[in-house]
């Protein structure tokens, strides 16, 4: 990639950040007075994109930004007031801006006349002359030329601090025509009072030449707009001074909002420091390579520790201690590298106020979006994959989950419906919930629809949770009519598949008449986890440490055999289902000695349900690097992924939620049971498992 292409890539990355911020603040605009900071944010976004577009000769994008910028400058300066419909106009103008940026990014021409309608409205509002050639007319916006211009230029301290040099600007002006320059030294203090970081000089410039356009002069100062006092006036005596006055007054008004002219130097320095970036952009591919290298380092360290730990000679104590120290440092390195990939969900959540705003108007529903847990951090890869599933779920909630204002009023609910998007960490996982206070799922309707579609038998007896889970079946929908927004349940099978690809799960809980809650449970990262090694019939497996509650060696009297062959265990008044890992993983125990006594590892699923994993032995805790099984082989029920352990062999990482929902082969788990009479008594009177 050549240097120019690198600069372009940086420009488009900045555009993405600016447009994301634009979307966040634009949806808060209302008719009438608005927060000055919001208006400034929108203006700065458009102005910054315009500057970059001009530098890279994206003429169509620059022209559009120029018109949009003029409008926003008048609004933020109080010369125009937003009236009914104007907030939507700004949002739509932002959409067009995004489309033009995307077209420039891929090097294609955007749709013809894409921006013409918006530009016509903006020009009508600003009083600017209408373009005769539409958006394809690449002539300068101000084509009026004169025999020259008088320019008064006084830089602020902030201009110097951003590495902009006045002499470079003067050289650029000189290329436009014949130039005469005089320097104003009135602000220059005595040498003993001189601040080397302050700007004291000003220049008066006469630029002469035929055919010089005012826009060409202003383009020279485009990158320092706001960081200087600038007055440009035509030298022709016949020019109507009133025409240039608004431009001059706007330039004068920009400056006080950034660095007040009468502010002390310390204040200017503080403002400049606040705008300095404290972060750098790094290609995600480089971070991925770094993560992979750290993963291999973790594996190599585990191998070294595994081989050296077999030495019990006192002479090797120092080596063992050194290796333990290396283990700690390796873990710190791994945590630091993984933190680089972690990003707050705010970048994702900030997209949805716009979605809710647009759909509210389209569906004619009064909807409020509540966001919670935006600061929750998760792996960047997961954030990128969550956008489509969450968008689909929110659209479902608004289209067929929430009632119309009339229906809500009749049912005693507030006219305004609520969609809540929240996130939290729990047990080493991240839970993202999409909830609404709408009509909820009708279990009768869902069940009947499943019967009509041949998904279940009419005689099937399903629990509430099983009926709710039917909406994740392919093509299932309870919507009475198809809309162009969504049908509740349509596409939810796609949502589930996308979440499962990330190693997560999606479930739904609904209360008819009160609303529904969809919960996504996902890993914090796709790279590493802390695990507990277990042994079953000579095979080793990894259990995620965050899921383990406790390990018990159960008393035979606490074990009961159920009529279907399964086992349950009673512990502190709670009945827990037991799952034999040997049977669940289809391991042949022939030739393997039975342990004297098996252990039950009590684990908790993502949604709080506890089960007991019957294992032969616990081998200890170890940090492992996750390798995708689905990407390298195929998806296996009950297996979340693979890991390379210290002995160099590949081991399976157990999927606790997958095991809990599996139909595990029913046979004696190797734990002693009571007599059949006791078993029947527990099965008939015990707690539901």
XYZ file of C-alpha atoms in Angstrom:
689
model
C 0.000 0.000 0.000
C 1.500 3.354 -1.055
C 1.627 6.370 1.214
C -1.375 8.116 -0.392
C -3.546 5.015 0.050
C -2.540 4.823 3.703
C -3.616 8.433 4.190
C -6.918 7.702 2.464
C -7.511 4.691 4.685
C -6.866 6.849 7.742
C -9.287 9.457 6.390
C -12.061 6.890 5.954
C -11.430 5.456 9.434
C -11.846 8.971 10.816
C -15.023 9.348 8.747
C -16.419 6.210 10.399
C -15.769 7.634 13.851
C -17.167 11.042 12.936
C -20.308 9.603 11.347
C -20.882 7.343 14.336
C -20.767 10.401 16.586
C -23.022 12.249 14.125
C -25.626 9.495 14.409
C -25.487 9.557 18.206
C -26.189 13.276 18.476
C -28.367 13.872 15.392
C -31.213 11.729 16.747
C -31.405 14.013 19.804
C -32.259 17.108 17.745
C -35.679 18.666 18.251
C -37.536 21.557 16.695
C -36.599 24.811 18.425
C -33.590 25.339 20.667
C -30.957 22.601 20.929
C -27.834 21.970 22.953
C -25.023 24.073 21.468
C -22.584 21.200 21.945
C -24.769 18.904 19.832
C -24.911 21.450 17.014
C -21.151 21.982 17.238
C -20.580 18.206 17.032
C -22.629 17.960 13.849
C -20.904 20.977 12.300
C -17.431 19.639 13.142
C -18.260 16.258 11.621
C -19.329 17.756 8.309
C -16.456 20.259 8.285
C -13.822 17.603 9.034
C -15.102 15.295 6.283
C -15.209 18.243 3.876
C -11.562 19.079 4.599
C -10.404 15.510 3.941
C -12.598 15.187 0.847
C -11.038 18.337 -0.579
C -7.520 17.102 0.137
C -8.158 13.812 -1.722
C -10.118 15.475 -4.565
C -13.458 13.836 -3.782
C -15.182 16.816 -5.386
C -18.757 15.590 -5.129
C -18.382 14.751 -1.452
C -16.657 18.073 -0.729
C -19.369 20.054 -2.540
C -22.110 18.307 -0.604
C -20.319 18.872 2.718
C -19.878 22.549 1.843
C -23.649 23.044 1.447
C -24.454 20.981 4.525
C -21.809 22.844 6.529
C -23.259 26.227 5.520
C -26.660 25.194 6.804
C -25.331 23.841 10.121
C -23.180 26.948 10.607
C -26.265 29.155 10.376
C -28.162 26.897 12.777
C -25.447 26.783 15.402
C -24.913 30.550 15.036
C -28.578 31.166 15.832
C -29.321 32.653 12.409
C -31.605 29.745 11.551
C -33.964 27.971 13.928
C -34.836 24.304 13.529
C -38.540 24.007 12.792
C -40.781 20.945 12.604
C -39.231 18.483 10.154
C -35.734 19.970 10.289
C -34.352 17.380 12.761
C -35.375 14.639 10.325
C -33.791 16.648 7.510
C -30.449 16.676 9.351
C -30.651 12.921 9.935
C -31.449 12.304 6.262
C -28.606 14.592 5.230
C -26.332 12.475 7.418
C -27.499 9.334 5.587
C -26.612 10.901 2.234
C -23.230 11.914 3.668
C -22.625 8.297 4.712
C -23.540 7.059 1.216
C -21.160 9.536 -0.444
C -18.340 8.549 1.927
C -18.957 4.859 1.182
C -18.889 5.533 -2.566
C -15.613 7.437 -2.260
C -14.169 4.634 -0.130
C -14.705 1.969 -2.796
C -13.866 4.323 -5.672
C -17.245 4.275 -7.411
C -19.652 7.036 -8.356
C -22.641 7.312 -6.048
C -26.144 7.054 -7.463
C -26.920 9.925 -9.818
C -28.824 12.810 -8.217
C -28.536 11.073 -4.841
C -28.096 14.341 -2.966
C -29.995 16.740 -5.238
C -33.243 16.832 -3.259
C -31.479 17.379 0.067
C -29.231 20.069 -1.404
C -32.221 21.913 -2.854
C -33.900 21.970 0.558
C -30.703 23.112 2.284
C -30.176 25.911 -0.247
C -33.749 27.070 0.153
C -33.235 27.286 3.897
C -29.882 29.098 3.696
C -30.909 31.371 0.839
C -28.003 30.153 -1.283
C -28.350 30.290 -5.102
C -29.692 27.103 -6.673
C -27.255 25.014 -8.692
C -28.232 24.804 -12.365
C -26.351 21.620 -13.011
C -27.455 19.478 -10.069
C -24.977 17.584 -7.948
C -22.854 16.714 -10.948
C -21.962 20.357 -11.486
C -18.422 20.498 -10.136
C -18.011 24.243 -10.496
C -16.987 26.140 -7.404
C -19.873 27.115 -5.156
C -18.859 30.771 -5.305
C -17.877 31.313 -8.891
C -17.814 35.126 -8.658
C -14.326 36.358 -9.477
C -12.652 39.706 -8.917
C -9.340 41.344 -9.672
C -8.133 40.438 -6.196
C -8.762 40.196 -2.479
C -7.715 41.879 0.730
C -6.942 39.299 3.403
C -6.421 39.888 7.130
C -4.989 36.853 8.880
C -4.183 36.472 12.591
C -3.347 32.921 13.830
C -4.303 31.754 17.320
C -2.033 29.833 19.618
C -4.016 26.643 18.873
C -3.031 26.832 15.202
C 0.650 26.625 16.031
C 0.060 23.800 18.502
C -1.507 21.698 15.726
C 1.677 22.125 13.631
C 0.183 24.498 11.046
C 2.727 27.008 9.731
C 1.654 30.482 8.450
C 4.441 30.615 5.872
C 3.029 27.508 4.167
C -0.348 29.218 3.893
C 1.295 32.328 2.429
C 3.148 30.205 -0.134
C -0.161 28.616 -1.140
C -1.734 32.046 -1.579
C 1.185 33.184 -3.709
C 0.395 30.419 -6.203
C -2.982 32.074 -6.907
C -1.682 35.443 -8.035
C 0.534 38.426 -7.282
C 0.766 38.961 -3.526
C 1.836 41.845 -1.312
C 2.273 41.092 2.394
C 2.700 43.375 5.401
C 3.242 42.106 8.947
C 1.425 43.512 11.975
C 3.787 43.575 14.995
C 1.559 45.539 17.385
C 0.843 42.529 19.623
C 4.534 41.608 19.951
C 5.568 42.083 23.641
C 8.945 42.934 25.113
C 11.454 40.109 24.907
C 11.315 39.441 28.653
C 7.529 38.863 28.437
C 7.546 36.838 25.250
C 5.933 33.383 25.391
C 7.599 31.167 22.746
C 4.398 29.144 22.358
C 2.147 32.132 21.746
C 1.305 33.696 18.378
C 1.733 37.471 18.213
C 2.060 38.192 14.516
C -0.700 39.044 12.051
C -0.580 39.656 8.308
C -2.382 41.941 5.883
C -2.295 40.557 2.362
C -3.284 41.934 -1.011
C -3.748 39.190 -3.573
C -4.179 40.371 -7.173
C -4.908 38.473 -10.352
C -7.647 37.937 -12.887
C -10.064 35.045 -12.393
C -9.259 34.350 -8.707
C -12.288 32.759 -7.044
C -13.022 33.531 -3.402
C -13.520 29.839 -2.696
C -9.972 29.188 -3.909
C -8.706 31.684 -1.337
C -10.806 30.176 1.434
C -9.608 26.652 0.586
C -6.074 27.738 1.517
C -7.264 28.391 5.088
C -9.669 25.437 5.257
C -7.565 23.339 7.620
C -7.090 26.206 10.100
C -10.718 27.354 10.107
C -11.545 28.278 13.691
C -7.893 28.519 14.719
C -7.398 32.020 13.330
C -9.046 35.403 12.718
C -9.699 35.646 8.995
C -11.258 38.433 6.944
C -11.476 38.233 3.168
C -12.894 41.102 1.093
C -12.839 41.888 -2.619
C -10.562 44.689 -3.785
C -13.124 45.836 -6.380
C -14.814 49.043 -5.237
C -18.051 48.051 -6.960
C -18.623 44.870 -4.993
C -21.583 44.909 -2.652
C -19.999 44.673 0.796
C -23.215 43.286 2.237
C -22.702 40.089 0.260
C -19.455 39.289 2.030
C -20.537 40.395 5.481
C -22.325 37.203 6.515
C -19.274 35.107 5.656
C -16.965 37.395 7.602
C -19.255 37.463 10.622
C -19.491 33.687 10.595
C -15.718 33.386 10.572
C -15.521 35.809 13.461
C -18.148 33.884 15.427
C -16.389 30.561 15.117
C -13.324 31.676 17.019
C -14.805 32.546 20.425
C -16.393 29.083 20.711
C -12.940 27.513 20.495
C -10.401 29.914 21.975
C -11.759 33.245 23.237
C -9.641 36.115 21.990
C -9.325 37.631 25.449
C -8.582 34.326 27.183
C -5.173 33.911 28.865
C -2.580 31.677 27.270
C -3.075 28.947 29.856
C -6.699 28.499 28.808
C -5.727 28.082 25.163
C -3.156 25.479 26.143
C -5.741 23.575 28.140
C -8.152 23.561 25.196
C -5.457 22.330 22.823
C -4.367 19.607 25.225
C -7.935 18.397 25.574
C -8.157 17.840 21.808
C -4.954 15.815 21.572
C -5.484 12.120 20.901
C -4.267 9.655 23.512
C -4.801 6.605 21.328
C -3.463 5.139 18.113
C -5.088 3.069 15.363
C -3.758 -0.420 14.868
C -4.857 -2.795 12.133
C -7.015 -5.530 13.693
C -5.053 -8.151 11.773
C -1.892 -7.149 13.649
C -3.646 -7.533 16.980
C -4.960 -10.941 15.907
C -1.429 -12.058 15.084
C -0.253 -10.800 18.458
C -3.076 -12.682 20.197
C -2.132 -15.857 18.325
C 1.523 -15.486 19.320
C 0.611 -14.978 22.966
C -1.640 -18.043 22.724
C 1.257 -20.123 21.448
C 3.406 -18.723 24.260
C 0.787 -19.850 26.803
C 0.832 -23.344 25.293
C 4.650 -23.499 25.304
C 4.752 -22.308 28.910
C 2.201 -24.980 29.893
C 4.269 -27.661 28.187
C 7.430 -26.533 29.980
C 5.675 -26.478 33.346
C 4.105 -29.887 32.730
C 7.430 -31.509 31.892
C 9.424 -29.848 34.678
C 6.789 -30.442 37.361
C 7.521 -34.176 37.109
C 10.939 -33.496 38.645
C 10.633 -33.773 42.386
C 14.322 -33.531 43.185
C 15.108 -30.711 45.653
C 17.798 -29.520 43.257
C 15.148 -28.332 40.825
C 13.241 -26.119 43.243
C 14.816 -22.944 41.841
C 13.895 -23.939 38.289
C 10.325 -24.611 39.335
C 10.098 -21.251 41.067
C 11.486 -19.498 37.997
C 8.955 -21.258 35.790
C 6.119 -20.312 38.141
C 7.247 -16.696 37.852
C 7.276 -17.065 34.063
C 3.727 -18.431 34.277
C 2.573 -15.352 36.159
C 4.283 -12.976 33.697
C 2.830 -14.871 30.748
C -0.638 -14.539 32.217
C -0.178 -10.805 32.727
C 1.028 -10.470 29.127
C -1.952 -12.440 27.864
C -4.405 -10.324 29.868
C -2.797 -7.140 28.560
C -2.958 -8.276 24.943
C -6.563 -9.407 25.281
C -7.487 -6.042 26.804
C -6.421 -4.412 23.529
C -9.175 -6.302 21.709
C -11.813 -5.447 24.300
C -14.138 -2.579 23.424
C -17.145 -1.080 25.196
C -20.526 -1.967 23.754
C -21.336 1.727 23.410
C -19.999 1.607 19.849
C -22.664 -0.999 19.077
C -25.508 0.311 21.222
C -25.191 3.840 19.786
C -26.578 2.606 16.459
C -29.982 1.684 17.836
C -31.495 5.041 18.879
C -31.625 5.826 15.169
C -33.249 2.449 14.399
C -35.915 3.035 17.054
C -36.500 6.619 15.962
C -37.037 5.684 12.302
C -39.262 2.689 13.056
C -41.352 4.694 15.523
C -42.300 7.066 12.727
C -42.852 4.302 10.209
C -45.012 2.184 12.526
C -46.712 5.220 14.083
C -45.828 4.004 17.559
C -44.520 5.995 20.491
C -41.408 4.092 21.590
C -38.598 4.940 23.992
C -35.279 3.111 23.892
C -33.481 2.563 27.193
C -29.790 1.635 27.161
C -27.973 0.070 30.092
C -24.471 -1.347 30.477
C -22.973 0.510 27.498
C -19.563 0.523 29.205
C -19.496 -3.289 29.331
C -16.447 -4.468 27.399
C -16.352 -7.413 25.033
C -14.119 -8.724 22.256
C -14.222 -6.576 19.100
C -14.959 -9.600 16.914
C -18.091 -10.327 18.924
C -19.230 -6.694 18.703
C -18.985 -6.781 14.907
C -21.063 -9.961 14.692
C -23.813 -8.721 17.014
C -25.065 -5.800 14.948
C -27.430 -7.718 12.647
C -28.945 -10.047 15.295
C -29.656 -7.177 17.696
C -31.117 -5.024 14.923
C -33.453 -7.847 13.930
C -34.579 -8.432 17.508
C -35.263 -4.743 18.145
C -37.274 -4.522 14.928
C -39.285 -7.567 16.040
C -39.989 -5.987 19.422
C -41.207 -2.756 17.866
C -43.202 -4.240 14.996
C -45.130 -7.055 16.647
C -44.084 -6.932 20.278
C -45.277 -3.439 21.153
C -48.915 -2.424 20.769
C -50.160 0.724 19.082
C -50.756 3.759 21.341
C -54.528 3.117 21.216
C -54.118 -0.545 22.190
C -51.785 0.351 25.044
C -54.194 2.962 26.378
C -57.094 0.496 26.237
C -55.089 -2.116 28.162
C -54.137 0.396 30.879
C -50.516 0.841 29.788
C -48.705 4.138 29.164
C -49.040 5.293 25.581
C -45.268 5.202 25.166
C -43.811 1.732 24.811
C -40.340 0.841 26.049
C -37.615 -1.239 24.441
C -34.696 -1.862 26.781
C -31.249 -2.948 25.594
C -28.881 -3.934 28.396
C -25.598 -5.760 28.935
C -23.779 -7.207 31.936
C -20.977 -9.592 32.856
C -21.856 -12.826 34.621
C -19.764 -15.935 35.286
C -17.150 -15.043 32.709
C -19.823 -14.483 30.063
C -21.642 -11.443 28.764
C -25.432 -11.304 28.837
C -27.192 -8.942 26.417
C -30.938 -8.528 26.815
C -33.521 -7.030 24.488
C -36.778 -6.497 26.381
C -40.092 -4.839 25.599
C -43.199 -4.111 27.656
C -45.566 -5.110 24.868
C -48.088 -7.875 24.385
C -45.703 -10.775 24.906
C -46.014 -14.202 23.282
C -49.316 -16.040 23.284
C -48.390 -19.610 24.257
C -51.647 -20.936 22.804
C -51.026 -19.178 19.514
C -47.379 -20.285 19.359
C -48.282 -23.912 20.077
C -51.090 -23.974 17.512
C -48.841 -22.408 14.876
C -46.192 -25.061 15.529
C -48.823 -27.782 15.118
C -50.099 -26.223 11.886
C -46.538 -26.112 10.531
C -45.921 -29.730 11.477
C -43.194 -28.851 13.975
C -44.801 -30.691 16.878
C -47.468 -33.336 17.395
C -50.875 -32.173 18.524
C -50.639 -34.521 21.500
C -47.207 -33.229 22.556
C -46.992 -31.890 26.094
C -44.558 -28.995 26.234
C -43.439 -26.786 29.094
C -43.717 -22.996 28.899
C -40.002 -22.718 28.092
C -40.248 -25.313 25.334
C -43.204 -23.533 23.715
C -41.383 -20.177 23.812
C -38.329 -21.801 22.226
C -40.447 -22.786 19.203
C -40.090 -19.267 17.782
C -36.476 -20.108 16.953
C -37.595 -22.789 14.502
C -36.874 -21.937 10.831
C -39.684 -19.930 9.237
C -41.789 -19.822 12.378
C -43.946 -16.725 12.837
C -47.034 -15.814 14.808
C -47.612 -12.638 12.797
C -51.114 -12.584 11.309
C -49.851 -10.598 8.334
C -46.435 -10.015 6.808
C -45.032 -6.498 7.131
C -42.036 -4.889 5.455
C -40.417 -4.441 8.859
C -40.520 -7.905 10.392
C -42.732 -10.694 11.618
C -42.268 -11.740 15.222
C -40.217 -14.909 14.993
C -39.356 -14.567 11.294
C -35.624 -14.951 11.005
C -35.090 -15.794 14.673
C -33.544 -19.088 13.565
C -30.925 -17.031 11.723
C -30.334 -14.987 14.875
C -29.826 -18.193 16.847
C -27.394 -19.626 14.301
C -25.328 -16.423 14.277
C -25.133 -16.389 18.061
C -24.203 -20.075 18.186
C -21.323 -19.406 15.793
C -19.910 -17.089 18.447
C -20.155 -19.803 21.082
C -23.274 -18.270 22.620
C -26.979 -18.898 23.071
C -30.218 -16.995 22.759
C -33.317 -17.643 24.862
C -36.666 -15.927 25.322
C -38.865 -15.368 28.353
C -42.330 -13.959 27.833
C -45.275 -12.964 29.980
C -48.421 -12.597 27.904
C -49.722 -9.059 28.095
C -46.582 -7.772 29.832
C -43.763 -8.235 27.350
C -40.864 -10.409 26.257
C -37.156 -10.582 27.025
C -34.585 -12.066 24.649
C -31.266 -12.931 26.273
C -28.002 -13.479 24.427
C -25.268 -15.230 26.398
C -21.817 -14.891 24.839
C -18.176 -15.447 25.777
C -16.222 -12.315 26.679
C -13.477 -13.333 24.307
C -12.930 -16.004 21.704
C -9.266 -16.560 22.574
C -8.523 -17.913 26.072
C -10.213 -19.141 29.214
C -9.376 -20.454 32.651
C -10.290 -24.109 32.876
C -10.372 -27.060 35.253
C -8.904 -30.286 33.864
C -10.961 -33.390 34.568
C -10.339 -37.032 33.774
C -13.006 -39.491 32.608
C -12.126 -43.075 31.606
C -8.559 -42.026 30.865
C -9.594 -39.049 28.718
C -9.045 -35.446 29.743
C -11.517 -32.606 29.282
C -11.599 -28.919 30.169
C -14.480 -27.425 32.191
C -14.675 -23.581 32.130
C -13.631 -22.499 35.593
C -16.211 -19.691 35.716
C -19.043 -22.239 35.597
C -17.869 -24.364 38.541
C -19.695 -23.800 41.822
C -18.199 -26.602 43.902
C -16.993 -30.181 43.766
C -18.467 -32.859 46.019
C -17.923 -36.522 46.717
C -21.592 -37.380 47.257
C -22.870 -39.739 49.880
C -24.612 -42.718 48.244
C -27.731 -41.963 50.260
C -28.083 -38.610 48.467
C -28.260 -40.242 45.021
C -31.532 -41.320 43.440
C -32.167 -43.191 40.212
C -35.076 -41.926 38.089
C -37.412 -44.248 36.156
C -35.963 -43.139 32.788
C -32.463 -44.150 33.887
C -31.196 -40.712 34.839
C -29.784 -39.796 38.239
C -30.338 -36.904 40.611
C -28.527 -35.816 43.716
C -29.836 -33.987 46.763
C -27.495 -31.388 48.229
C -28.524 -28.913 50.920
C -32.179 -29.325 50.039
C -31.671 -28.805 46.299
C -32.164 -31.583 43.757
C -29.569 -31.535 40.977
C -29.533 -33.540 37.776
C -26.405 -35.649 37.300
C -24.806 -36.049 33.884
C -22.224 -38.751 33.337
C -19.534 -37.155 31.166
C -18.406 -40.606 30.041
C -21.854 -41.350 28.596
C -22.400 -37.828 27.243
C -19.111 -37.956 25.317
C -19.732 -41.583 24.156
C -16.495 -42.858 25.704
C -15.906 -46.604 25.823
C -14.851 -47.475 29.367
C -13.894 -51.060 28.546
C -10.353 -51.749 29.660
C -10.360 -48.724 31.977
C -10.445 -49.343 35.729
C -13.375 -47.875 37.616
C -12.325 -45.230 40.173
C -12.892 -46.081 43.803
C -15.270 -43.183 44.082
C -16.463 -40.714 41.482
C -16.786 -36.971 41.923
C -19.655 -34.643 41.076
C -18.573 -31.230 39.758
C -21.468 -28.839 40.383
C -21.640 -26.329 37.532
C -24.035 -23.493 36.754
C -25.487 -22.726 33.342
C -25.665 -19.215 31.969
C -29.186 -18.793 33.332
C -28.599 -20.051 36.849
C -29.577 -23.718 36.543
C -27.248 -26.163 38.324
C -26.233 -29.617 37.155
C -23.648 -32.118 38.366
C -20.973 -33.546 36.055
C -19.888 -37.026 37.120
C -16.106 -37.356 36.600
C -13.337 -39.700 37.717
C -10.737 -37.171 38.823
C -9.840 -33.471 39.031
C -6.381 -32.734 37.613
C -6.038 -29.040 38.388
C -6.599 -25.566 37.037
C -4.999 -24.382 33.796
C -5.339 -21.481 31.403
C -6.004 -22.735 27.890
C -6.081 -21.216 24.419
C -9.416 -21.815 22.687
C -9.338 -23.244 19.189
C -12.551 -23.406 17.194
C -13.782 -26.935 16.602
C -16.467 -25.871 14.146
C -13.962 -23.984 11.953
C -11.537 -26.908 11.848
C -13.931 -29.867 11.969
C -17.646 -29.462 12.702
C -19.978 -28.579 15.546
C -20.237 -31.254 18.259
C -23.100 -31.107 20.813
C -21.782 -30.540 24.320
C -18.396 -29.251 23.118
C -17.557 -25.534 23.103
C -14.133 -25.824 21.472
C -10.710 -27.382 21.808
C -7.471 -26.581 23.606
C -3.858 -27.721 23.363
C -2.631 -28.720 26.817
C 0.831 -28.973 28.292
C 1.261 -32.558 27.087
C 0.821 -31.329 23.517
C -2.473 -33.140 22.980
C -5.747 -31.585 21.876
C -8.490 -31.685 24.520
C -12.179 -30.839 24.300
C -13.679 -27.917 26.223
C -17.095 -28.900 27.583
C -20.121 -26.756 26.808
C -22.088 -26.707 30.069
C -25.326 -25.367 28.602
C -25.063 -27.793 25.718
C -24.653 -30.726 28.098
C -27.591 -29.592 30.226
C -29.917 -29.634 27.219
C -28.612 -32.874 25.690
C -30.516 -36.126 25.806
C -27.641 -37.946 27.516
C -27.703 -41.768 27.279
C -29.351 -43.089 30.429
C -27.326 -45.595 32.388
C -25.816 -45.918 35.821
C -23.332 -43.124 36.299
C -21.298 -45.253 38.663
C -22.743 -43.623 41.774
C -24.514 -45.933 44.191
C -28.278 -45.617 44.410
C -30.932 -46.534 46.925
C -33.585 -49.195 46.547
C -36.332 -48.926 43.884
C -38.910 -48.043 46.508
C -36.856 -45.047 47.616
C -36.239 -44.120 43.994
C -39.925 -44.072 43.163
C -40.658 -41.976 46.210
C -38.149 -39.334 45.165
C -39.250 -39.402 41.548
C -42.865 -38.835 42.467
C -42.403 -36.364 45.272
C -39.056 -34.732 44.653
C -38.350 -31.403 43.001
C -38.612 -31.066 39.236
C -35.305 -31.376 37.448
